Amino acid sequence: MDVQIREVKKALDLVYNGSGADHRKADKWLQQFQQTAEAWQVADSLLMMPDAELQVTFFGAMTIHSKIRFDFHELPSATLPSLKSSLTAHLTRWATAKDLRPAVVTRLCLALAALAVQTNWTGAVQELSSAIMQSAPRDQQGRAARVVLELMKVLPEECCNKNVAVADDLREAFRQHLDASAPLLLGFLSEVAAGPLGQDVMVQETIFQCLQSWVRYTSIPPADLAAHPLFPAAFDALRTPDLFEAAADLLVQVLRTYCHPEDSMPIVKIMVPRAMALDAAYAASVAEEDEDTARGLCRLFTEMGESYLEMLLWGEELGQLSLVRMLLACTAHPTPEIAAIPLQFWFPFCEALGELQPQELRAHKLAVFGPTLDELVMVLVRLMRFPEDLDQRTEDQVSDIKQHRYDVADVLRDCCQVLGAVHCLGRAVAALEGELAALRAAPGGAEAWHMAEACLFAARSVAQGVPSHDEDAVPRLLAALPRLPPSSPHLRYTANLVVGRYSRWLKHHPDTLGPMFNYLMGGFQTRDCAAAAATAIKQVCHNCAALMGEPALALYDHLQAAKANIQVSESFHDEIEILEGLCHVASALPLQTALPALHRMAAPIAAGLSAPPSLRGALQDLDRLCVLLEHAAPALGAHDAHPAVALLSGVWAALDALPSRWPESAALAEKLCRCHKHAVRAAGAARAEPLLAPLAARVARAFAAPPHHSPYLYCASVCVGVFGGDARLAPALGGVLVEMSGAVFAMMAGGLPQVRANTLANPDVVEEYYYLLARFVQHCPRPLLEALLLPDAMRLAQLGLQLQHREAHSGVMHFLGEFVDLGTKGRDAEQYRPAVAAVMGAHGEPIIRVLLERIISRDAPAYAADERGVGGKSVVTLLWRLRRLNVQWLRQWLEGAVATAPPAAAPQVCSLLRARIEIHASLPVTWYSAAAVCQSLLVGAMQAVLHTLLPLPDSLHELHTL
């Protein structure tokens, strides 16, 4: 062991003092050493070295804690008493050592707490506190008390920490023991607080932290907590700067835990008057710019508002308005970070107020709280102001400021649910008009644009709730836009977006549409505002397409002419926005006019694709084409061809030339496939049928050519989804599948090492290929079953499951689940069941073995055992599906998989089942045997599925009898 200790010290020295490869190698070695059985004794020895360096002692404490959390099963039960004694001795020694090491003491407290949970140590609270206090010299009693308090603090935290791998019944038993020990803990805290040690500020802080932990994780009766002297003492401690944070955290936790007033009235009777008496302290903190105090009090008031929301709406008058007014004052705090704290209160408050019944009570409460909410509207508008130095802020800071504005806008929309969107808009418009008057009156006032812009942002935020028949606020708002000072691009930017947001209103007021569209065209000429104007033009074209008419399409000609004078890199996104809008305008025209208009818009795109000057130019033209194919949707008669078919057919030759010119470009392949996808989806199966044959040939040919871009597989999946329901087209789809499968298998060919390397190098191909197979299973399974490629696909699936790639793993799991379902679900299940059973009977066992190996591997990513998979992609869901196919097979496969696992993996399997698969029943005592582990896996996993997906109580008995 001396050799191992020297190796650990050497590695620690490299971790703390080394660099580069030596540092990384030493760190990895230490992590691996912590997972060995020898780490128990080495860590114990390190803790017994009084003169060792801090990093050595801390590593010993951290290792002991980690081993107890994760590897407790390694210890024979006979060693537990000595482990308790050893850990207690270590803690008492380091708690009073001359060389104070708080990090080591804290980690030892965590280790003892985890041990108490693992062993259901019912006497832990009393035994440990007595041992530590009695072993400390008289002059070290203060330090010993803080250590005891730290230990008492972490006991409930570790009990509820899911990282401690312990059976649920043991965890619950220890939690109940803590509940029963709460009176003992409260008495100990009172004794310490009332004694001479209680005069130490650090001890007082730890007392509050300890009580907060027990309030959060245990069940202390409300009457007991309300009667305890520490509860009112926390309010007094708010006046002491060194105790403010701990006291505020405790009070906030009390509010979170006892959040139902009717069940915790003893606490409410103390909390409400004492908290509301802090209004003067909050006002003083604002006046003195004491942000720490203001932040803590805002948290307290906000938590009280959320916890006592129900009481705020009681019909009985209890002074509820005072708390709401206090939260209004918090929302008006000049520091945005503090003002953001109470924002989370207003949504549930407005929602509950708006839904309050009966109507008489709702009307009464609206009369009480309505004026405060009306004030809140303008507080929120002021919170939306950009800072004066916006242009000097960093990009990240500007992003945070904008996100804060969006959060404030959410609250403003909550107010609209109570006050009405028109009322809130009217308040913003009135403020805007006042700002404009002040700007015109003040010399140089045009530079003070910030409040006017905030008013516009507020008006934009509430637009969705404003009815199209409003004849007051919206006309005033739009009339104010041309009168805005032109000096600020920020102001014009927001004004452009306002027009777009009110485009639905413009649809019902065509007399205003022309002036506003011209206003947007003016904004489009300003570089800093062009993006907002383009977005607004798109919205106006979309919502007012029937009113725009063919003259609006002249804007596209304007764009083409302007390209020579505008840098494409700066205007391309804006052009795409406008192009999308003009597609809506063209689609609203009569068909005989719409088709020529769409072809006229496509002509410059086709010309660009025929002779692209660069890859970048080709990608941009493909984006333009994609917009046309996706959004060109004129009204068609029953026998009319969809324009997307003609548009795509007209550029086949140009598109065919692109991959050969830039074969390595994955972006080019992705954009080509997006065009194909939107064309067939927009036209639909019947109208897009002429595209299927040429498209299938092109997609298969393009994928077969190196470097085998995965988007072509996705494009084939889209074709299966669109055309798969038509049995006439199944042969064509099957041909694509055979060709692409051949290319995939050829990519992965070779000996096993080469196949693994090829799979690892192409995870996106694995992902998309198995999603393609799943699409065949869902829409037209017969070509898949008849193609004789499933054996190779299943063998490749085993390798795909071993990839460190979330999406590839998800694609394989999705296919496996859908394939098994093909023979067990749906009206055609009996027809396909023999074929499914034949394939799974031959390949199910190695697949289950791979899955189990991935779950128990220490290097496995979290998603390998993620039971929250969406769409049936989780291990548990696959087990459930296989059980429906053949329960005996599943049982045999699991037994075989566990039997071939390393002997030391059995407890690891059980630990992972508890921690990741979340078994709801305790594991059997004999869970070290392979058969028992297998049965636990099957029953537990099935229970998890039944509990979350298929609540069929009768099936539980069947599972337990397997």
GROMACS .gro file of N, CA and C in nm, residues 431-496:
model
  198
  431ALA      N    1  -4.785   5.719  -2.372
  431ALA     CA    2  -4.649   5.751  -2.331
  431ALA      C    3  -4.563   5.788  -2.451
  432LEU      N    4  -4.582   5.717  -2.563
  432LEU     CA    5  -4.507   5.747  -2.684
  432LEU      C    6  -4.537   5.889  -2.733
  433GLU      N    7  -4.662   5.924  -2.733
  433GLU     CA    8  -4.700   6.059  -2.778
  433GLU      C    9  -4.638   6.164  -2.687
  434GLY      N   10  -4.636   6.137  -2.558
  434GLY     CA   11  -4.573   6.231  -2.466
  434GLY      C   12  -4.423   6.242  -2.491
  435GLU      N   13  -4.359   6.130  -2.520
  435GLU     CA   14  -4.215   6.133  -2.549
  435GLU      C   15  -4.186   6.210  -2.677
  436LEU      N   16  -4.269   6.190  -2.779
  436LEU     CA   17  -4.247   6.261  -2.904
  436LEU      C   18  -4.263   6.411  -2.885
  437ALA      N   19  -4.362   6.451  -2.806
  437ALA     CA   20  -4.380   6.593  -2.779
  437ALA      C   21  -4.259   6.651  -2.706
  438ALA      N   22  -4.206   6.573  -2.610
  438ALA     CA   23  -4.088   6.621  -2.536
  438ALA      C   24  -3.965   6.627  -2.626
  439LEU      N   25  -3.952   6.531  -2.717
  439LEU     CA   26  -3.837   6.532  -2.808
  439LEU      C   27  -3.841   6.652  -2.900
  440ARG      N   28  -3.962   6.688  -2.945
  440ARG     CA   29  -3.972   6.803  -3.034
  440ARG      C   30  -3.948   6.933  -2.959
  441ALA      N   31  -3.984   6.938  -2.833
  441ALA     CA   32  -3.973   7.062  -2.756
  441ALA      C   33  -3.832   7.087  -2.706
  442ALA      N   34  -3.758   6.978  -2.678
  442ALA     CA   35  -3.626   6.993  -2.615
  442ALA      C   36  -3.519   7.010  -2.720
  443PRO      N   37  -3.429   7.110  -2.706
  443PRO     CA   38  -3.317   7.123  -2.800
  443PRO      C   39  -3.227   7.000  -2.791
  444GLY      N   40  -3.197   6.942  -2.904
  444GLY     CA   41  -3.115   6.822  -2.905
  444GLY      C   42  -3.184   6.700  -2.849
  445GLY      N   43  -3.314   6.710  -2.827
  445GLY     CA   44  -3.386   6.600  -2.765
  445GLY      C   45  -3.397   6.477  -2.851
  446ALA      N   46  -3.370   6.491  -2.979
  446ALA     CA   47  -3.381   6.376  -3.067
  446ALA      C   48  -3.284   6.265  -3.028
  447GLU      N   49  -3.179   6.299  -2.953
  447GLU     CA   50  -3.084   6.196  -2.911
  447GLU      C   51  -3.140   6.111  -2.797
  448ALA      N   52  -3.238   6.162  -2.724
  448ALA     CA   53  -3.296   6.088  -2.610
  448ALA      C   54  -3.412   6.002  -2.659
  449TRP      N   55  -3.379   5.899  -2.734
  449TRP     CA   56  -3.479   5.817  -2.802
  449TRP      C   57  -3.521   5.696  -2.721
  450HIS      N   58  -3.455   5.670  -2.608
  450HIS     CA   59  -3.465   5.541  -2.541
  450HIS      C   60  -3.606   5.511  -2.490
  451MET      N   61  -3.672   5.610  -2.432
  451MET     CA   62  -3.807   5.583  -2.379
  451MET      C   63  -3.907   5.567  -2.492
  452ALA      N   64  -3.891   5.644  -2.599
  452ALA     CA   65  -3.981   5.629  -2.714
  452ALA      C   66  -3.967   5.490  -2.774
  453GLU      N   67  -3.844   5.442  -2.783
  453GLU     CA   68  -3.823   5.308  -2.837
  453GLU      C   69  -3.884   5.203  -2.745
  454ALA      N   70  -3.875   5.223  -2.614
  454ALA     CA   71  -3.936   5.129  -2.519
  454ALA      C   72  -4.087   5.125  -2.537
  455CYS      N   73  -4.148   5.240  -2.561
  455CYS     CA   74  -4.293   5.243  -2.586
  455CYS      C   75  -4.328   5.165  -2.712
  456LEU      N   76  -4.248   5.179  -2.815
  456LEU     CA   77  -4.272   5.103  -2.938
  456LEU      C   78  -4.255   4.953  -2.914
  457PHE      N   79  -4.153   4.916  -2.838
  457PHE     CA   80  -4.133   4.775  -2.809
  457PHE      C   81  -4.250   4.718  -2.731
  458ALA      N   82  -4.303   4.798  -2.638
  458ALA     CA   83  -4.420   4.754  -2.561
  458ALA      C   84  -4.540   4.737  -2.654
  459ALA      N   85  -4.559   4.832  -2.745
  459ALA     CA   86  -4.672   4.822  -2.839
  459ALA      C   87  -4.658   4.699  -2.927
  460ARG      N   88  -4.536   4.670  -2.968
  460ARG     CA   89  -4.512   4.549  -3.048
  460ARG      C   90  -4.542   4.423  -2.966
  461SER      N   91  -4.510   4.425  -2.837
  461SER     CA   92  -4.525   4.307  -2.753
  461SER      C   93  -4.670   4.267  -2.733
  462VAL      N   94  -4.761   4.364  -2.732
  462VAL     CA   95  -4.902   4.333  -2.703
  462VAL      C   96  -4.985   4.319  -2.829
  463ALA      N   97  -4.922   4.323  -2.947
  463ALA     CA   98  -4.998   4.330  -3.072
  463ALA      C   99  -5.090   4.211  -3.091
  464GLN      N  100  -5.046   4.095  -3.050
  464GLN     CA  101  -5.124   3.975  -3.078
  464GLN      C  102  -5.263   3.980  -3.014
  465GLY      N  103  -5.275   4.047  -2.901
  465GLY     CA  104  -5.404   4.052  -2.834
  465GLY      C  105  -5.492   4.168  -2.877
  466VAL      N  106  -5.444   4.255  -2.963
  466VAL     CA  107  -5.523   4.372  -3.005
  466VAL      C  108  -5.615   4.332  -3.119
  467PRO      N  109  -5.745   4.356  -3.106
  467PRO     CA  110  -5.838   4.315  -3.213
  467PRO      C  111  -5.822   4.400  -3.337
  468SER      N  112  -5.859   4.342  -3.450
  468SER     CA  113  -5.843   4.413  -3.578
  468SER      C  114  -5.943   4.526  -3.594
  469HIS      N  115  -6.043   4.532  -3.505
  469HIS     CA  116  -6.143   4.639  -3.519
  469HIS      C  117  -6.112   4.760  -3.431
  470ASP      N  118  -5.996   4.762  -3.366
  470ASP     CA  119  -5.962   4.878  -3.282
  470ASP      C  120  -5.949   5.002  -3.370
  471GLU      N  121  -6.013   5.110  -3.328
  471GLU     CA  122  -6.012   5.233  -3.406
  471GLU      C  123  -5.951   5.350  -3.330
  472ASP      N  124  -5.880   5.322  -3.222
  472ASP     CA  125  -5.822   5.431  -3.144
  472ASP      C  126  -5.671   5.413  -3.126
  473ALA      N  127  -5.632   5.313  -3.050
  473ALA     CA  128  -5.492   5.301  -3.013
  473ALA      C  129  -5.404   5.270  -3.133
  474VAL      N  130  -5.444   5.173  -3.217
  474VAL     CA  131  -5.359   5.136  -3.329
  474VAL      C  132  -5.345   5.250  -3.430
  475PRO      N  133  -5.455   5.319  -3.471
  475PRO     CA  134  -5.435   5.432  -3.562
  475PRO      C  135  -5.342   5.539  -3.505
  476ARG      N  136  -5.352   5.566  -3.375
  476ARG     CA  137  -5.262   5.664  -3.313
  476ARG      C  138  -5.118   5.615  -3.316
  477LEU      N  139  -5.100   5.487  -3.291
  477LEU     CA  140  -4.964   5.430  -3.293
  477LEU      C  141  -4.902   5.442  -3.432
  478LEU      N  142  -4.974   5.398  -3.534
  478LEU     CA  143  -4.917   5.401  -3.669
  478LEU      C  144  -4.900   5.543  -3.720
  479ALA      N  145  -4.987   5.632  -3.678
  479ALA     CA  146  -4.973   5.772  -3.719
  479ALA      C  147  -4.850   5.836  -3.658
  480ALA      N  148  -4.807   5.784  -3.543
  480ALA     CA  149  -4.690   5.843  -3.476
  480ALA      C  150  -4.559   5.801  -3.542
  481LEU      N  151  -4.559   5.691  -3.616
  481LEU     CA  152  -4.434   5.638  -3.668
  481LEU      C  153  -4.363   5.735  -3.763
  482PRO      N  154  -4.433   5.794  -3.860
  482PRO     CA  155  -4.361   5.886  -3.949
  482PRO      C  156  -4.306   6.010  -3.876
  483ARG      N  157  -4.356   6.037  -3.756
  483ARG     CA  158  -4.311   6.155  -3.683
  483ARG      C  159  -4.192   6.126  -3.591
  484LEU      N  160  -4.142   6.003  -3.595
  484LEU     CA  161  -4.028   5.969  -3.509
  484LEU      C  162  -3.903   6.040  -3.559
  485PRO      N  163  -3.816   6.083  -3.469
  485PRO     CA  164  -3.691   6.147  -3.513
  485PRO      C  165  -3.605   6.048  -3.590
  486PRO      N  166  -3.548   6.091  -3.700
  486PRO     CA  167  -3.473   5.998  -3.787
  486PRO      C  168  -3.331   5.969  -3.740
  487SER      N  169  -3.290   6.029  -3.629
  487SER     CA  170  -3.148   6.020  -3.593
  487SER      C  171  -3.108   5.886  -3.533
  488SER      N  172  -3.202   5.808  -3.482
  488SER     CA  173  -3.167   5.684  -3.413
  488SER      C  174  -3.207   5.563  -3.496
  489PRO      N  175  -3.111   5.482  -3.539
  489PRO     CA  176  -3.148   5.359  -3.611
  489PRO      C  177  -3.221   5.260  -3.521
  490HIS      N  178  -3.195   5.262  -3.391
  490HIS     CA  179  -3.265   5.172  -3.300
  490HIS      C  180  -3.415   5.201  -3.299
  491LEU      N  181  -3.446   5.329  -3.303
  491LEU     CA  182  -3.587   5.370  -3.301
  491LEU      C  183  -3.656   5.326  -3.430
  492ARG      N  184  -3.591   5.348  -3.543
  492ARG     CA  185  -3.652   5.310  -3.671
  492ARG      C  186  -3.660   5.156  -3.683
  493TYR      N  187  -3.561   5.088  -3.630
  493TYR     CA  188  -3.561   4.941  -3.634
  493TYR      C  189  -3.685   4.886  -3.566
  494THR      N  190  -3.712   4.933  -3.444
  494THR     CA  191  -3.829   4.885  -3.370
  494THR      C  192  -3.957   4.930  -3.437
  495ALA      N  193  -3.959   5.051  -3.493
  495ALA     CA  194  -4.079   5.100  -3.561
  495ALA      C  195  -4.114   5.011  -3.680
  496ASN      N  196  -4.013   4.968  -3.755
  496ASN     CA  197  -4.039   4.877  -3.867
  496ASN      C  198  -4.104   4.748  -3.818
   0.00000   0.00000   0.00000
